CSV table of C-alpha atoms in Angstrom, one decimal:
chain,number,residue,atom,x,y,z
A,924,MET,CA,35.8,5.5,-15.3
A,925,ALA,CA,35.3,9.2,-14.8
A,926,TYR,CA,32.4,11.2,-16.1
A,927,THR,CA,32.1,14.9,-16.7
A,928,VAL,CA,29.4,17.0,-15.3
A,929,LYS,CA,27.6,17.0,-18.6
A,930,GLU,CA,27.8,13.2,-18.9
A,931,VAL,CA,26.4,12.8,-15.3
A,932,SER,CA,23.6,15.3,-16.2
A,933,ASN,CA,22.7,13.2,-19.3
A,934,LEU,CA,22.8,10.0,-17.3
A,935,SER,CA,20.7,11.2,-14.4
A,936,GLY,CA,18.5,13.9,-15.8
A,937,ILE,CA,19.8,16.3,-13.2
A,938,SER,CA,20.7,19.7,-14.7
A,939,VAL,CA,24.4,20.8,-14.9
A,940,ARG,CA,23.4,23.9,-12.9
A,941,THR,CA,21.9,21.7,-10.1
A,942,LEU,CA,25.1,19.5,-10.0
A,943,HIS,CA,27.2,22.7,-9.7
A,944,TYR,CA,24.9,23.8,-6.8
A,945,TYR,CA,25.3,20.4,-5.1
A,946,ASP,CA,29.0,20.9,-5.3
A,947,GLU,CA,28.8,24.4,-3.9
A,948,ILE,CA,26.9,23.3,-0.8
A,949,GLY,CA,29.0,20.3,-0.2
A,950,LEU,CA,26.2,17.8,-0.9
A,951,LEU,CA,27.9,16.2,-3.9
A,952,LYS,CA,31.6,16.9,-4.5
A,953,PRO,CA,33.2,15.6,-7.8
A,954,HIS,CA,35.9,13.0,-7.4
A,955,HIS,CA,38.5,15.4,-8.8
A,956,ILE,CA,38.9,18.5,-11.0
A,957,GLY,CA,41.0,18.0,-14.1
A,958,ASN,CA,43.7,20.3,-15.4
A,959,ASN,CA,41.1,21.6,-17.9
A,960,GLY,CA,39.0,22.8,-15.0
A,961,TYR,CA,36.3,20.1,-15.6
A,962,ARG,CA,34.6,18.3,-12.7
A,963,TYR,CA,34.9,14.5,-12.9
A,964,TYR,CA,32.7,12.0,-11.1
A,965,GLU,CA,33.4,8.3,-10.5
A,966,GLN,CA,31.3,5.4,-9.3
A,967,GLU,CA,31.2,6.6,-5.7
A,968,GLN,CA,29.8,10.0,-6.7
A,969,LEU,CA,27.3,8.4,-9.1
A,970,LEU,CA,25.9,6.2,-6.3
A,971,ARG,CA,25.8,9.2,-3.9
A,972,LEU,CA,23.8,11.2,-6.5
A,973,GLN,CA,21.4,8.3,-6.9
A,974,GLN,CA,20.8,8.3,-3.2
A,975,ILE,CA,20.3,12.1,-3.2
A,976,MET,CA,17.7,11.6,-6.0
A,977,VAL,CA,15.9,8.9,-4.0
A,978,TYR,CA,15.6,11.2,-1.0
A,979,ARG,CA,14.5,14.1,-3.1
A,980,GLU,CA,11.7,11.9,-4.5
A,981,LEU,CA,10.7,11.3,-0.9
A,982,ASP,CA,10.5,15.1,-0.4
A,983,LEU,CA,13.4,15.4,2.1
A,984,PRO,CA,15.0,18.8,2.2
A,985,LEU,CA,18.6,19.1,1.0
A,986,SER,CA,19.8,19.9,4.5
A,987,GLU,CA,18.3,16.7,5.9
A,988,ILE,CA,19.6,14.7,2.9
A,989,GLY,CA,23.1,15.8,3.8
A,990,ASN,CA,22.7,14.5,7.3
A,991,VAL,CA,21.2,11.1,6.2
A,992,LEU,CA,24.1,10.5,3.7
A,993,GLU,CA,26.6,10.8,6.6
A,994,GLN,CA,24.9,8.0,8.5
A,995,THR,CA,26.0,4.4,8.6
A,996,LYS,CA,24.8,1.9,6.1
A,997,GLU,CA,22.5,0.4,8.7
A,998,GLN,CA,21.0,3.8,9.6
A,999,LYS,CA,20.5,4.6,5.9
A,1000,ALA,CA,18.8,1.3,5.3
A,1001,GLU,CA,16.4,1.9,8.3
A,1002,VAL,CA,15.5,5.4,6.9
A,1003,LEU,CA,14.8,3.9,3.5
A,1004,GLN,CA,12.7,1.1,4.9
A,1005,VAL,CA,10.5,3.6,6.7
A,1006,HIS,CA,10.0,5.7,3.5
A,1007,ARG,CA,9.5,2.5,1.5
A,1008,ALA,CA,6.6,1.5,3.7
A,1009,ASN,CA,5.1,5.0,3.2
A,1010,ILE,CA,5.4,4.7,-0.6
A,1011,GLU,CA,3.7,1.3,-0.5
A,1012,ALA,CA,0.8,2.7,1.3
A,1013,LYS,CA,0.5,5.5,-1.2
A,1014,VAL,CA,0.8,3.1,-4.1
A,1015,PHE,CA,-2.0,1.0,-2.7
A,1016,ARG,CA,-4.2,4.1,-2.3
A,1017,LEU,CA,-3.5,5.3,-5.8
A,1018,HIS,CA,-4.3,1.9,-7.3
A,1019,THR,CA,-7.6,2.1,-5.4
A,1020,LEU,CA,-8.2,5.6,-6.6
A,1021,LEU,CA,-7.6,4.5,-10.2
A,1022,GLN,CA,-10.3,1.9,-9.9
A,1023,THR,CA,-12.6,4.5,-8.4
A,1024,ILE,CA,-12.0,6.8,-11.4
A,1025,ASP,CA,-12.6,3.9,-13.8
A,1026,GLU,CA,-15.9,3.0,-12.1
A,1027,THR,CA,-16.9,6.7,-12.1
A,1028,VAL,CA,-16.3,7.0,-15.8
A,1029,ALA,CA,-18.3,3.8,-16.4
A,1030,HIS,CA,-21.1,5.3,-14.2
A,1031,LEU,CA,-21.1,8.6,-16.1
A,1032,LYS,CA,-21.3,6.7,-19.4
A,1033,GLY,CA,-24.3,4.7,-18.1
A,1034,GLU,CA,-22.4,1.4,-18.3
A,1035,GLN,CA,-22.8,0.6,-14.6
A,1036,THR,CA,-24.4,1.9,-11.4
A,1037,MET,CA,-22.0,3.3,-8.8
A,1038,GLU,CA,-23.0,3.0,-5.2
A,1039,PRO,CA,-22.3,6.1,-3.0
A,1040,GLU,CA,-19.8,4.1,-0.9
A,1041,GLN,CA,-17.7,3.3,-4.0
A,1042,MET,CA,-17.3,7.0,-4.9
A,1043,TYR,CA,-14.8,7.7,-2.1
A,1044,GLN,CA,-12.5,4.7,-2.2
A,1045,GLY,CA,-8.8,5.7,-2.3
A,1046,PHE,CA,-9.2,9.2,-0.8
A,1047,ASN,CA,-8.4,8.5,2.8
A,1048,PRO,CA,-4.8,7.2,3.3
A,1049,GLU,CA,-5.2,7.4,7.1
A,1050,LYS,CA,-8.0,4.8,7.2
A,1051,GLN,CA,-5.9,1.8,6.8
A,1052,GLU,CA,-3.6,2.9,9.6
A,1053,MET,CA,-6.7,3.4,11.8
A,1054,TYR,CA,-7.9,-0.1,11.1
A,1055,GLU,CA,-4.4,-1.5,11.8
A,1056,ARG,CA,-4.3,0.4,15.1
A,1057,ASP,CA,-7.7,-0.9,16.1
A,1058,LEU,CA,-6.7,-4.6,15.5
A,1059,THR,CA,-3.3,-4.0,17.2
A,1060,GLU,CA,-5.1,-2.7,20.3
A,1061,ARG,CA,-7.2,-5.8,20.4
A,1062,TYR,CA,-4.7,-8.5,19.6
A,1063,GLY,CA,-1.2,-6.9,20.2
A,1064,SER,CA,2.0,-8.0,18.6
A,1065,GLN,CA,0.5,-10.9,16.6
A,1066,VAL,CA,-1.4,-8.3,14.5
A,1067,GLU,CA,1.6,-6.1,14.0
A,1068,GLU,CA,3.3,-9.2,12.6
A,1069,LYS,CA,0.4,-9.8,10.2
A,1070,VAL,CA,0.4,-6.2,9.1
A,1071,GLN,CA,4.0,-6.4,8.2
A,1072,GLU,CA,3.3,-9.8,6.5
A,1073,SER,CA,0.6,-8.1,4.4
A,1074,LYS,CA,2.9,-5.3,3.4
A,1075,THR,CA,5.6,-7.8,2.4
A,1076,ALA,CA,3.1,-9.9,0.4
A,1077,THR,CA,2.0,-7.0,-1.7
A,1078,THR,CA,5.4,-5.4,-2.3
A,1079,ASN,CA,5.7,-6.6,-5.9
A,1080,TRP,CA,2.0,-6.4,-6.8
A,1081,SER,CA,1.1,-4.8,-10.1
A,1082,LYS,CA,-1.9,-2.6,-10.8
A,1083,GLU,CA,-3.6,-5.7,-12.2
A,1084,ASP,CA,-2.9,-7.6,-9.0
A,1085,TYR,CA,-4.6,-4.9,-6.9
A,1086,LEU,CA,-7.6,-4.7,-9.2
A,1087,ASP,CA,-7.9,-8.5,-9.4
A,1088,SER,CA,-7.9,-8.6,-5.6
A,1089,GLN,CA,-10.6,-5.9,-5.4
A,1090,ALA,CA,-12.7,-7.6,-8.0
A,1091,GLU,CA,-12.6,-10.9,-6.1
A,1092,ALA,CA,-13.7,-9.2,-2.9
A,1093,ASP,CA,-16.5,-7.5,-4.8
A,1094,GLN,CA,-17.7,-10.7,-6.3
A,1095,ILE,CA,-17.7,-12.5,-2.9
A,1096,HIS,CA,-19.8,-9.7,-1.4
A,1097,ARG,CA,-22.3,-9.8,-4.2
A,1098,GLU,CA,-22.7,-13.5,-3.9
A,1099,LEU,CA,-23.1,-13.2,-0.1
A,1100,ALA,CA,-25.9,-10.6,-0.7
A,1101,GLU,CA,-27.6,-13.1,-3.1
A,1102,ALA,CA,-27.3,-15.8,-0.4
A,1103,MET,CA,-29.1,-13.5,2.0
A,1104,ASN,CA,-31.8,-12.9,-0.5
A,1105,LYS,CA,-32.3,-16.6,-0.7
A,1106,GLY,CA,-32.6,-16.9,3.0
A,1107,LEU,CA,-29.5,-19.0,3.5
A,1108,LYS,CA,-28.1,-19.2,7.0
A,1109,HIS,CA,-24.6,-18.0,7.7
A,1110,ASN,CA,-23.5,-21.5,8.7
A,1111,SER,CA,-25.0,-23.2,5.7
A,1112,VAL,CA,-22.8,-25.2,3.4
A,1113,GLU,CA,-23.3,-22.8,0.5
A,1114,VAL,CA,-22.5,-19.7,2.6
A,1115,GLN,CA,-19.5,-21.3,4.3
A,1116,ALA,CA,-18.1,-22.0,0.8
A,1117,LEU,CA,-18.3,-18.3,0.1
A,1118,ILE,CA,-16.7,-17.5,3.5
A,1119,ARG,CA,-13.9,-19.9,2.7
A,1120,ARG,CA,-13.3,-17.9,-0.5
A,1121,HIS,CA,-13.2,-14.8,1.6
A,1122,LEU,CA,-10.6,-16.4,3.9
A,1123,GLN,CA,-8.6,-17.3,0.8
A,1124,TRP,CA,-8.8,-13.7,-0.3
A,1125,VAL,CA,-7.6,-12.5,3.1
A,1126,SER,CA,-4.8,-15.1,2.9
A,1127,ARG,CA,-3.4,-13.3,-0.1
A,1128,PHE,CA,-2.2,-10.7,2.4
A,1129,TYR,CA,-1.3,-12.7,5.5
A,1130,THR,CA,-2.2,-16.0,7.2
A,1131,PRO,CA,-4.9,-15.3,9.7
A,1132,THR,CA,-5.4,-17.2,13.0
A,1133,ALA,CA,-8.9,-18.0,14.2
A,1134,GLU,CA,-8.7,-15.1,16.7
A,1135,ILE,CA,-7.6,-12.6,14.1
A,1136,TYR,CA,-10.1,-13.7,11.4
A,1137,SER,CA,-12.9,-13.5,14.0
A,1138,GLY,CA,-11.7,-10.1,15.1
A,1139,LEU,CA,-11.7,-8.9,11.5
A,1140,GLY,CA,-15.3,-9.8,11.3
A,1141,ASP,CA,-16.0,-7.7,14.4
A,1142,LEU,CA,-14.1,-4.8,12.7
A,1143,TYR,CA,-16.4,-5.0,9.7
A,1144,VAL,CA,-19.4,-4.5,11.9
A,1145,GLU,CA,-18.1,-2.0,14.4
A,1146,HIS,CA,-16.3,0.4,12.1
A,1147,GLU,CA,-18.7,2.8,10.3
A,1148,ASP,CA,-16.6,2.8,7.1
A,1149,PHE,CA,-16.9,-1.0,6.7
A,1150,SER,CA,-20.5,-1.3,7.8
A,1151,LYS,CA,-21.6,1.4,5.4
A,1152,MET,CA,-19.7,-0.3,2.6
A,1153,TYR,CA,-21.4,-3.6,3.3
A,1154,GLU,CA,-24.8,-1.9,3.7
A,1155,GLY,CA,-24.3,-0.8,0.1
A,1156,TYR,CA,-24.4,-4.4,-1.0
A,1157,HIS,CA,-27.2,-5.6,1.3
A,1158,PRO,CA,-28.6,-4.4,4.7
A,1159,GLY,CA,-27.2,-6.5,7.4
A,1160,LEU,CA,-24.4,-7.9,5.3
A,1161,ALA,CA,-21.6,-6.9,7.7
A,1162,GLU,CA,-23.2,-8.9,10.5
A,1163,TYR,CA,-23.9,-11.8,8.2
A,1164,LEU,CA,-20.3,-11.9,7.0
A,1165,ARG,CA,-19.0,-11.6,10.6
A,1166,ASP,CA,-21.1,-14.5,11.8
A,1167,GLY,CA,-20.0,-16.6,8.8
A,1168,MET,CA,-16.4,-15.7,9.5
A,1169,LYS,CA,-16.7,-16.7,13.2
A,1170,GLU,CA,-18.3,-20.0,12.2
A,1171,LEU,CA,-15.5,-20.8,9.7
A,1172,ALA,CA,-12.8,-19.8,12.2
A,1173,LYS,CA,-14.2,-22.0,14.9
A,1174,ARG,CA,-14.4,-25.0,12.5
A,1175,GLU,CA,-11.3,-24.7,10.4
A,1176,LEU,CA,-8.8,-22.3,11.9
A,1177,THR,CA,-6.5,-22.7,15.0
């Protein structure tokens, strides 16, 4: 079935003027031009326009899009996978930022108290990459596999999934702070039950080995961003959590 320029414009939301321009620069040629002088587009051109729109959403310049479209299917897929990973990271950050905004509104209304560390969540997209690099330097390729496993696990998460995950982590941290106030040891039955919940939370993203789970505990203590966040719950919580994680890893992980 052939579509006129106006019909393609209505389908895609791209203006007729822009479609004419794409034709002029050779980015999207019509299938044929009828005796009436109209441009006609068929399935192949519709698919090409969809790909152009995807790359425009990714902020690629038109000149680069033309080069990408001439690549093999395998090369196109590789480019899209790279950009998809970037979008996933941005989505996760924006979901976190949404929660930060909601918590700020509740704080301003006097409905809850907001800790200083909570005010800046979602603003630093480079942080996650820094943490990933740190763990990769420690443990090599096995962490790279876990990072990819984590990204795959969260591919289809909704906003509610992200918020539920963050709420669970927050609850675990608060209950650990309470355990500290009660004087419970990190290797006590009660605290180890909380650590096991933490392990289950981490396992939403990937399946940690004993070495990686222990190393994650070290990261919580050694990186200022994490340690400050845990200090907001209770002084010394980062070390308390780390020790509990190492105990659980030694007993239950391989």
